[in-house]
Short mmCIF file of N, CA and C in Angstrom, two decimals:
data_model
loop_
_atom_site.label_atom_id
_atom_site.label_comp_id
_atom_site.label_asym_id
_atom_site.label_seq_id
_atom_site.Cartn_x
_atom_site.Cartn_y
_atom_site.Cartn_z
N MET V 1 133.26 103.16 13.10
CA MET V 1 132.54 104.56 13.03
C MET V 1 132.33 105.46 14.16
N ALA V 2 132.54 106.46 13.76
CA ALA V 2 132.15 107.46 14.84
C ALA V 2 130.74 107.94 14.94
N ARG V 3 130.32 108.07 16.08
CA ARG V 3 129.04 108.89 16.27
C ARG V 3 129.05 110.10 15.52
N PRO V 4 127.68 110.69 14.94
CA PRO V 4 127.62 112.19 14.78
C PRO V 4 127.45 112.80 16.07
N PRO V 5 128.13 114.13 16.07
CA PRO V 5 127.69 115.07 17.10
C PRO V 5 126.45 115.21 17.47
N LYS V 6 126.19 115.54 18.53
CA LYS V 6 124.30 115.86 19.32
C LYS V 6 124.47 117.24 18.91
N ILE V 7 123.31 117.13 18.57
CA ILE V 7 122.89 119.02 18.09
C ILE V 7 121.52 119.16 19.28
N PRO V 8 122.24 120.36 20.12
CA PRO V 8 121.44 120.58 21.26
C PRO V 8 120.08 121.04 20.91
N ARG V 9 118.75 120.19 21.70
CA ARG V 9 117.74 120.48 21.43
C ARG V 9 116.85 121.84 21.55
N ILE V 10 116.21 122.81 21.13
CA ILE V 10 115.99 123.85 21.13
C ILE V 10 114.76 124.09 22.57
N VAL V 11 114.87 124.30 23.18
CA VAL V 11 113.68 124.26 24.37
C VAL V 11 112.93 125.23 24.32
N GLU V 12 111.51 125.04 24.06
CA GLU V 12 110.31 126.21 24.08
C GLU V 12 109.62 126.68 25.38
N ASP V 13 109.57 127.97 25.65
CA ASP V 13 109.16 128.47 26.86
C ASP V 13 107.63 127.99 27.02
N ARG V 14 106.82 127.48 26.09
CA ARG V 14 105.53 127.55 26.05
C ARG V 14 105.21 126.26 26.76
N PRO V 15 104.21 126.40 27.47
CA PRO V 15 103.69 124.90 28.24
C PRO V 15 103.33 123.71 26.96
N SER V 16 102.96 122.92 27.97
CA SER V 16 103.22 121.23 27.27
C SER V 16 102.13 121.38 26.96
N LYS V 17 101.40 120.54 26.26
CA LYS V 17 100.13 119.96 25.75
C LYS V 17 99.66 119.22 27.11
N THR V 18 99.98 118.61 27.79
CA THR V 18 99.47 117.87 29.04
C THR V 18 99.45 118.96 30.14
N GLU V 19 99.83 120.16 30.12
CA GLU V 19 99.94 121.34 31.13
C GLU V 19 98.81 121.89 30.45
N LEU V 20 98.68 122.02 29.32
CA LEU V 20 97.40 123.18 28.87
C LEU V 20 95.91 122.12 28.98
N LYS V 21 96.16 120.47 29.00
CA LYS V 21 94.91 119.61 28.98
C LYS V 21 94.89 120.32 30.76
N GLN V 22 95.36 119.97 31.50
CA GLN V 22 95.34 119.80 33.25
C GLN V 22 94.78 121.18 33.29
N GLU V 23 95.40 122.38 32.92
CA GLU V 23 94.58 123.87 33.16
C GLU V 23 93.09 123.75 32.67
N SER V 24 93.24 123.36 31.40
CA SER V 24 91.54 123.68 30.61
C SER V 24 90.78 122.53 31.98
N ASN V 25 91.35 121.56 32.22
CA ASN V 25 90.37 120.50 33.15
C ASN V 25 90.29 121.47 34.78
N GLU V 26 91.51 122.22 35.26
CA GLU V 26 91.09 122.95 36.55
C GLU V 26 90.02 124.23 36.30
N LEU V 27 90.09 124.60 35.04
CA LEU V 27 89.28 125.74 34.38
C LEU V 27 87.68 125.35 34.68
N GLN V 28 87.59 124.04 34.12
CA GLN V 28 86.25 123.39 33.98
C GLN V 28 85.80 122.89 35.19
N LEU V 29 86.54 122.44 36.16
CA LEU V 29 85.77 122.13 37.61
C LEU V 29 85.89 123.66 38.33
N LEU V 30 86.47 124.06 38.01
CA LEU V 30 86.51 125.75 38.51
C LEU V 30 84.94 126.18 38.06
N GLY V 31 84.83 126.17 36.95
CA GLY V 31 83.69 126.39 36.24
C GLY V 31 82.33 125.73 37.13
N GLU V 32 82.67 124.29 37.22
CA GLU V 32 81.47 123.52 37.99
C GLU V 32 81.05 124.22 38.86
N THR V 33 81.98 124.51 39.63
CA THR V 33 81.93 125.26 41.45
C THR V 33 81.15 126.17 40.88
N LEU V 34 81.60 127.04 40.30
CA LEU V 34 80.43 128.43 39.85
C LEU V 34 79.13 128.37 40.08
N THR V 35 78.92 126.82 39.27
CA THR V 35 77.20 126.71 39.16
C THR V 35 76.41 125.80 40.51
N THR V 36 77.38 126.05 41.48
CA THR V 36 76.71 125.79 42.73
C THR V 36 76.43 126.68 43.66
N LEU V 37 77.21 127.77 42.97
CA LEU V 37 76.80 128.90 44.29
C LEU V 37 75.15 129.94 44.03
N SER V 38 75.18 130.14 45.22
CA SER V 38 74.19 131.12 44.63
C SER V 38 73.89 132.53 43.68
N ASN V 39 73.01 132.98 43.81
CA ASN V 39 73.07 134.42 42.97
C ASN V 39 73.82 135.54 43.71
N ASP V 40 73.79 135.33 45.16
CA ASP V 40 73.84 136.35 45.53
C ASP V 40 75.79 136.10 46.08
N GLN V 41 76.15 135.17 45.81
CA GLN V 41 77.81 134.84 45.48
C GLN V 41 78.09 135.16 44.24
N LEU V 42 77.47 134.96 43.26
CA LEU V 42 77.20 134.80 42.15
C LEU V 42 78.20 136.53 41.74
N ASP V 43 77.11 137.19 42.20
CA ASP V 43 77.27 138.71 42.31
C ASP V 43 78.62 139.49 43.24
N GLN V 44 78.80 138.56 44.25
CA GLN V 44 80.24 139.04 44.74
C GLN V 44 81.26 139.14 43.78
N LEU V 45 81.46 137.63 42.99
CA LEU V 45 82.66 137.45 42.26
C LEU V 45 82.89 138.30 41.13
N ASP V 46 82.10 139.19 40.28
CA ASP V 46 82.31 140.34 39.49
C ASP V 46 82.72 139.78 38.35
N LEU V 47 82.09 138.78 37.83
CA LEU V 47 82.14 137.84 36.18
C LEU V 47 81.58 138.72 35.66
N PRO V 48 82.45 138.43 34.13
CA PRO V 48 81.86 139.33 32.93
C PRO V 48 80.47 138.75 32.51
N GLU V 49 79.86 139.56 32.23
CA GLU V 49 78.30 139.53 31.85
C GLU V 49 77.98 137.78 30.56
N LEU V 50 78.93 138.27 29.99
CA LEU V 50 78.77 136.59 29.42
C LEU V 50 78.87 135.32 30.06
N MET V 51 79.24 135.14 31.03
CA MET V 51 79.69 133.97 31.96
C MET V 51 78.44 134.27 32.84
N ARG V 52 78.32 135.20 33.48
CA ARG V 52 76.77 135.13 34.06
C ARG V 52 75.80 134.79 33.66
N ASP V 53 75.58 135.22 32.13
CA ASP V 53 74.50 134.80 31.55
C ASP V 53 74.31 133.54 31.36
N ALA V 54 75.71 132.64 31.07
CA ALA V 54 75.67 130.94 31.06
C ALA V 54 75.53 130.53 32.44
N LEU V 55 75.65 131.01 33.34
CA LEU V 55 75.44 130.29 34.58
C LEU V 55 74.35 130.38 34.98
N ASP V 56 73.49 131.36 34.62
CA ASP V 56 72.06 131.51 34.96
C ASP V 56 71.13 130.53 33.97
N GLU V 57 71.89 130.42 32.49
CA GLU V 57 71.37 129.96 31.56
C GLU V 57 71.25 128.35 31.84
N LEU V 58 72.21 127.71 32.70
CA LEU V 58 72.49 125.99 33.14
C LEU V 58 71.21 126.03 33.51
N SER V 59 70.62 126.73 34.33
CA SER V 59 69.11 126.23 34.67
C SER V 59 67.84 125.89 33.79
N ARG V 60 68.02 126.55 32.83
CA ARG V 60 66.93 126.19 31.74
C ARG V 60 67.67 125.35 30.58
N VAL V 61 68.94 124.74 30.70
CA VAL V 61 69.22 123.65 29.75
C VAL V 61 68.77 122.71 29.89
N GLY V 62 68.30 121.67 28.92
CA GLY V 62 67.87 120.31 29.51
C GLY V 62 68.54 119.47 30.33
N LYS V 63 67.99 117.91 29.95
CA LYS V 63 69.28 117.05 30.93
C LYS V 63 69.88 116.28 30.37
N HIS V 64 70.96 115.83 31.17
CA HIS V 64 72.27 114.76 30.49
C HIS V 64 72.72 115.54 29.51
N GLU V 65 72.87 115.06 28.30
CA GLU V 65 73.77 115.73 26.94
C GLU V 65 73.65 117.55 26.95
N ALA V 66 72.84 117.72 27.03
CA ALA V 66 72.71 119.45 27.19
C ALA V 66 73.52 120.06 28.50
N THR V 67 73.45 119.37 29.39
CA THR V 67 73.63 119.96 30.27
C THR V 67 75.86 119.90 30.32
N ARG V 68 75.74 118.67 29.97
CA ARG V 68 77.08 118.30 29.41
C ARG V 68 77.85 119.66 28.95
N ARG V 69 77.38 119.57 27.50
CA ARG V 69 77.56 120.35 26.13
C ARG V 69 77.83 122.19 26.76
N HIS V 70 76.77 122.66 27.78
CA HIS V 70 76.67 123.83 28.81
C HIS V 70 77.56 124.01 29.10
N MET V 71 78.09 122.65 30.05
CA MET V 71 79.23 122.63 31.32
C MET V 71 80.81 122.99 30.50
N GLN V 72 80.87 122.64 29.17
CA GLN V 72 81.78 122.62 28.63
C GLN V 72 81.67 123.87 28.28
N TYR V 73 80.73 124.69 27.51
CA TYR V 73 80.58 126.08 27.24
C TYR V 73 81.08 126.88 28.41
N ILE V 74 80.69 126.73 29.48
CA ILE V 74 80.97 127.33 30.87
C ILE V 74 82.50 127.31 30.84
N GLY V 75 82.83 126.04 30.97
CA GLY V 75 85.04 125.52 30.83
C GLY V 75 85.21 126.77 29.76
N LYS V 76 84.70 126.60 28.39
CA LYS V 76 85.62 127.38 27.02
C LYS V 76 85.47 129.07 27.76
N LEU V 77 84.15 129.35 28.38
CA LEU V 77 84.46 130.88 28.89
C LEU V 77 85.45 131.11 30.15
N MET V 78 85.66 130.21 30.70
CA MET V 78 86.46 130.29 32.15
C MET V 78 88.03 130.45 31.47
N ARG V 79 88.47 129.92 30.26
CA ARG V 79 89.47 130.29 29.37
C ARG V 79 89.80 131.95 29.71
N ASP V 80 88.94 132.43 29.42
CA ASP V 80 89.20 134.26 29.07
C ASP V 80 89.04 135.49 30.37
N ILE V 81 89.13 134.49 31.09
CA ILE V 81 88.51 134.82 32.74
C ILE V 81 89.61 134.74 33.77
N ASP V 82 90.85 135.29 34.50
CA ASP V 82 91.55 135.36 35.37
C ASP V 82 90.88 134.62 36.60
N PRO V 83 91.18 133.62 36.94
CA PRO V 83 90.50 132.10 37.48
C PRO V 83 90.93 132.93 39.21
N ALA V 84 92.39 133.36 39.53
CA ALA V 84 92.70 133.81 40.97
C ALA V 84 92.18 134.57 41.51
N PRO V 85 91.19 135.57 41.26
CA PRO V 85 90.44 136.34 42.09
C PRO V 85 88.90 135.40 42.69
N ILE V 86 88.90 134.77 41.41
CA ILE V 86 87.69 133.86 41.87
C ILE V 86 87.94 132.87 43.02
N ARG V 87 89.26 132.00 42.94
CA ARG V 87 89.71 131.00 43.40
C ARG V 87 89.90 131.61 44.79
N ALA V 88 90.36 133.13 45.15
CA ALA V 88 90.58 133.50 46.50
C ALA V 88 89.45 134.15 47.04
N GLN V 89 88.28 134.07 46.69
CA GLN V 89 87.32 134.22 46.67
C GLN V 89 86.24 133.41 47.33
N LEU V 90 86.67 132.24 46.84
CA LEU V 90 86.00 131.12 46.89
C LEU V 90 86.62 130.29 48.61
N ASP V 91 88.49 130.47 48.44
CA ASP V 91 89.30 129.84 49.43
C ASP V 91 88.48 130.85 50.57
N ARG V 92 88.18 131.94 50.66
CA ARG V 92 88.02 133.05 51.69
C ARG V 92 86.10 132.28 52.34
N TRP V 93 85.36 132.13 51.68
CA TRP V 93 84.06 131.61 51.88
C TRP V 93 84.21 130.12 52.69
N GLU V 94 85.04 129.53 52.21
CA GLU V 94 85.46 128.09 52.47
C GLU V 94 86.26 128.03 53.69
N MET V 95 87.10 129.01 53.98
CA MET V 95 87.42 129.41 55.60
C MET V 95 86.58 130.08 56.61
N GLY V 96 85.76 130.39 56.22
CA GLY V 96 84.78 131.11 56.92
C GLY V 96 83.88 129.79 57.57
N THR V 97 83.70 128.96 56.40
CA THR V 97 82.74 127.83 56.52
C THR V 97 83.38 127.03 57.61
N ARG V 98 84.46 126.75 57.66
CA ARG V 98 85.55 126.14 58.52
C ARG V 98 85.82 126.43 59.67
N ALA V 99 85.74 128.05 59.72
CA ALA V 99 86.06 128.52 60.94
C ALA V 99 84.31 128.55 61.91
N ASN V 100 83.36 128.67 61.29
CA ASN V 100 82.12 128.54 62.05
C ASN V 100 82.13 127.05 62.07
N LYS V 101 82.60 126.37 61.51
CA LYS V 101 82.42 124.58 61.92
C LYS V 101 83.03 124.35 63.63
N ALA V 102 84.59 125.08 63.36
CA ALA V 102 85.04 124.92 64.52
C ALA V 102 84.89 125.27 65.54
N ALA V 103 84.31 126.89 65.53
CA ALA V 103 83.76 127.59 66.87
C ALA V 103 82.24 126.89 66.83
N PHE V 104 81.70 126.16 66.30
CA PHE V 104 80.49 125.44 66.56
C PHE V 104 80.47 124.05 67.18
N LYS V 105 81.65 123.47 67.43
CA LYS V 105 82.13 122.21 67.79
C LYS V 105 82.53 122.75 69.11
N ALA V 106 83.43 123.72 68.97
CA ALA V 106 84.36 124.44 70.56
C ALA V 106 83.12 124.74 71.25
N SER V 107 82.07 124.98 70.81
CA SER V 107 81.38 125.44 71.63
C SER V 107 80.34 124.99 72.19
N GLU V 108 79.89 123.58 71.47
CA GLU V 108 79.13 122.57 72.08
C GLU V 108 80.27 122.04 73.10
N ARG V 109 81.71 121.85 72.70
CA ARG V 109 82.44 121.24 73.84
C ARG V 109 82.15 122.06 75.13
N TRP V 110 82.58 123.33 74.94
CA TRP V 110 82.47 123.96 76.01
C TRP V 110 81.15 124.53 77.28
N ARG V 111 80.25 124.24 76.54
CA ARG V 111 78.99 124.57 77.07
C ARG V 111 78.77 123.29 77.69
N ASP V 112 78.83 121.61 77.19
CA ASP V 112 78.60 120.59 77.91
C ASP V 112 79.65 120.44 79.02
N ARG V 113 80.83 121.03 79.03
CA ARG V 113 82.06 121.02 80.08
C ARG V 113 81.62 122.06 81.54
N LEU V 114 80.64 122.97 80.70
CA LEU V 114 80.80 124.08 81.33
C LEU V 114 79.42 123.70 82.72
N ILE V 115 78.62 123.44 81.73
CA ILE V 115 77.26 122.90 82.52
C ILE V 115 77.87 121.37 83.65
N ALA V 116 78.78 120.26 83.13
CA ALA V 116 79.08 119.33 83.69
C ALA V 116 80.02 119.61 85.28
N GLU V 117 80.93 120.48 84.91
CA GLU V 117 81.94 120.96 85.90
C GLU V 117 81.79 122.39 86.26
N PRO V 118 81.32 122.91 87.47
CA PRO V 118 81.23 124.11 87.91
C PRO V 118 82.51 124.40 88.18
N ASP V 119 83.75 124.19 88.28
CA ASP V 119 84.97 125.26 88.19
C ASP V 119 85.49 125.54 86.69
N ALA V 120 84.73 125.06 86.17
CA ALA V 120 85.53 124.92 84.30
C ALA V 120 84.99 126.51 84.07
N LEU V 121 84.52 126.92 84.57
CA LEU V 121 83.99 128.48 84.49
C LEU V 121 85.46 129.36 84.52
N THR V 122 85.89 128.84 86.01
CA THR V 122 87.30 130.00 85.90
C THR V 122 88.03 129.17 84.99
N LEU V 123 88.23 128.29 84.19
CA LEU V 123 89.46 128.18 83.13
C LEU V 123 88.92 128.82 81.42
N PHE V 124 87.73 128.63 81.57
CA PHE V 124 86.98 129.45 80.69
C PHE V 124 87.18 131.06 80.58
N MET V 125 86.66 131.69 81.52
CA MET V 125 87.37 133.06 81.89
C MET V 125 88.71 133.35 81.54
N ALA V 126 89.30 132.49 81.77
CA ALA V 126 90.79 132.92 81.93
C ALA V 126 91.16 132.78 80.39
N GLU V 127 90.46 131.75 79.20
CA GLU V 127 90.75 131.82 78.04
C GLU V 127 89.75 132.93 77.33
N GLN V 128 88.71 133.48 77.80
CA GLN V 128 87.96 134.34 77.52
C GLN V 128 87.80 135.61 78.47
N PRO V 129 88.45 136.30 78.77
CA PRO V 129 87.98 137.50 79.44
C PRO V 129 86.86 137.93 78.82
N THR V 130 86.31 138.47 77.88
CA THR V 130 85.48 139.81 77.66
C THR V 130 84.01 139.16 77.89
N VAL V 131 84.38 138.03 78.42
CA VAL V 131 82.36 137.31 78.62
C VAL V 131 82.18 137.90 79.83
N ASN V 132 80.65 138.18 80.16
CA ASN V 132 80.25 138.61 81.44
C ASN V 132 79.64 137.60 82.22
N ARG V 133 80.96 137.34 83.54
CA ARG V 133 80.91 136.17 84.10
C ARG V 133 79.43 136.26 84.86
N GLU V 134 78.68 137.19 85.04
CA GLU V 134 77.86 137.11 86.06
C GLU V 134 76.89 136.45 85.24
N LYS V 135 76.26 136.91 83.67
CA LYS V 135 75.81 136.50 82.77
C LYS V 135 75.67 135.18 83.11
N LEU V 136 76.98 134.74 82.60
CA LEU V 136 76.86 133.42 81.88
C LEU V 136 76.76 132.42 83.08
N ASN V 137 77.16 132.58 84.27
CA ASN V 137 77.01 132.01 85.58
C ASN V 137 75.57 131.71 85.99
N GLU V 138 74.74 132.96 85.40
CA GLU V 138 73.56 132.37 86.10
C GLU V 138 72.61 131.63 84.84
N LEU V 139 73.09 131.89 83.84
CA LEU V 139 72.69 130.63 82.82
C LEU V 139 73.13 129.49 83.02
N LEU V 140 73.86 129.20 83.46
CA LEU V 140 74.78 128.16 83.52
C LEU V 140 73.69 127.17 85.09
N VAL V 141 73.45 128.12 85.96
CA VAL V 141 72.90 127.50 86.96
C VAL V 141 71.32 127.71 86.69
N ARG V 142 70.93 128.25 85.75
CA ARG V 142 69.42 127.83 85.26
C ARG V 142 69.72 126.33 84.28
N ALA V 143 70.74 126.50 83.72
CA ALA V 143 71.12 125.29 82.82
C ALA V 143 70.43 123.80 83.27
N ARG V 144 71.76 123.96 84.76
CA ARG V 144 71.79 123.13 85.45
C ARG V 144 70.85 122.62 86.23
N LEU V 145 70.06 123.27 86.68
CA LEU V 145 68.26 123.04 87.41
C LEU V 145 67.44 122.30 86.33
N GLN V 146 67.60 122.99 85.05
CA GLN V 146 66.39 122.56 84.08
C GLN V 146 66.98 121.51 83.67
N ALA V 147 68.11 120.95 83.66
CA ALA V 147 68.68 119.56 83.45
C ALA V 147 68.25 118.13 84.57
N SER V 148 68.29 118.93 85.36
CA SER V 148 67.97 118.03 86.56
C SER V 148 66.50 117.95 86.88
N LYS V 149 65.81 118.80 86.51
CA LYS V 149 64.47 118.81 86.40
C LYS V 149 63.58 118.01 85.10
N GLY V 150 65.04 117.81 84.40
CA GLY V 150 64.51 117.36 82.96
C GLY V 150 63.41 118.13 81.91
N GLU V 151 63.77 119.51 82.20
CA GLU V 151 63.02 120.19 81.59
C GLU V 151 63.62 120.71 80.18
N ALA V 152 63.36 121.48 79.09
CA ALA V 152 63.60 121.45 77.59
C ALA V 152 64.97 122.62 78.00
N PRO V 153 65.90 122.68 76.96
CA PRO V 153 67.20 123.23 77.38
C PRO V 153 67.43 124.16 77.58
N ALA V 154 66.36 125.21 77.70
CA ALA V 154 66.50 126.83 76.82
C ALA V 154 67.56 127.72 77.41
N ALA V 155 68.29 127.24 78.69
CA ALA V 155 69.09 128.11 79.39
C ALA V 155 70.47 127.24 78.62
N SER V 156 70.56 126.07 78.33
CA SER V 156 71.56 125.21 77.75
C SER V 156 72.14 126.09 76.64
N ARG V 157 70.95 125.97 75.98
CA ARG V 157 70.94 126.62 74.39
C ARG V 157 71.55 128.20 74.46
N GLN V 158 71.36 129.00 75.63
CA GLN V 158 71.48 130.10 75.20
C GLN V 158 72.68 130.43 76.16
N VAL V 159 73.74 129.45 76.94
CA VAL V 159 74.75 129.21 77.10
C VAL V 159 75.47 129.28 75.95
N PHE V 160 75.32 128.00 75.10
CA PHE V 160 76.01 127.77 73.78
C PHE V 160 75.99 128.87 73.22
N ARG V 161 74.85 129.92 72.64
CA ARG V 161 74.95 130.93 72.04
C ARG V 161 76.22 132.07 72.47
N VAL V 162 76.11 132.30 73.63
CA VAL V 162 77.06 132.93 74.50
C VAL V 162 78.37 132.44 74.14
N ILE V 163 78.92 131.67 74.22
CA ILE V 163 79.88 130.52 73.95
C ILE V 163 80.15 130.69 72.47
N TYR V 164 79.47 130.55 71.72
CA TYR V 164 79.42 130.53 70.16
C TYR V 164 79.76 132.49 69.92
N ARG V 165 78.78 132.91 70.26
CA ARG V 165 79.55 134.61 69.67
C ARG V 165 81.18 134.49 70.05
N VAL V 166 81.26 134.30 70.99
CA VAL V 166 82.79 134.58 71.87
C VAL V 166 83.81 134.27 71.05
N LEU V 167 83.53 132.63 70.52
CA LEU V 167 84.71 132.06 69.95
C LEU V 167 84.48 132.46 68.28
N LEU V 168 83.91 133.11 68.13
CA LEU V 168 83.54 133.26 66.43
C LEU V 168 84.36 134.74 66.41
N GLN V 169 84.62 135.24 67.10
CA GLN V 169 85.29 136.87 67.13
C GLN V 169 86.46 136.62 67.60
N VAL V 170 87.02 135.39 67.88
CA VAL V 170 88.29 135.53 68.13
C VAL V 170 88.95 135.32 67.16
#
């Protein structure tokens, strides 16, 4: 007995149920992220009034189940909003935070190295030629003197501030 001929399946261009659920969950998570932002940050996002009201209302909602239901409502409102600009702004804020942290850690390393190694100033000036060498050298001498006397590290903090400002500009 011969098999019947295969009938080609019609492929639809709409997303599958799994893709729709995944997108809905991502929007829900984005809505939850919005609840952690400050009012100033929310103002910068240019959200629709209904969404902004829902985010403001969250602080007045009760505990547990009411909060969960309200979060679902925020997720539902997220379906009517284009998430791309929101995600882009959140990414910009995150990159700024990462850059600040990296500059902070690099500044600490440079400060410690500049105070411990007198010839490190030449290396630092080669990387950062915009720094006022005389001012930085004066601060380093004071920081070394304060460290040797066991005094409060006021000059060391000033060295850090100078380095941090320079590294943030880069």
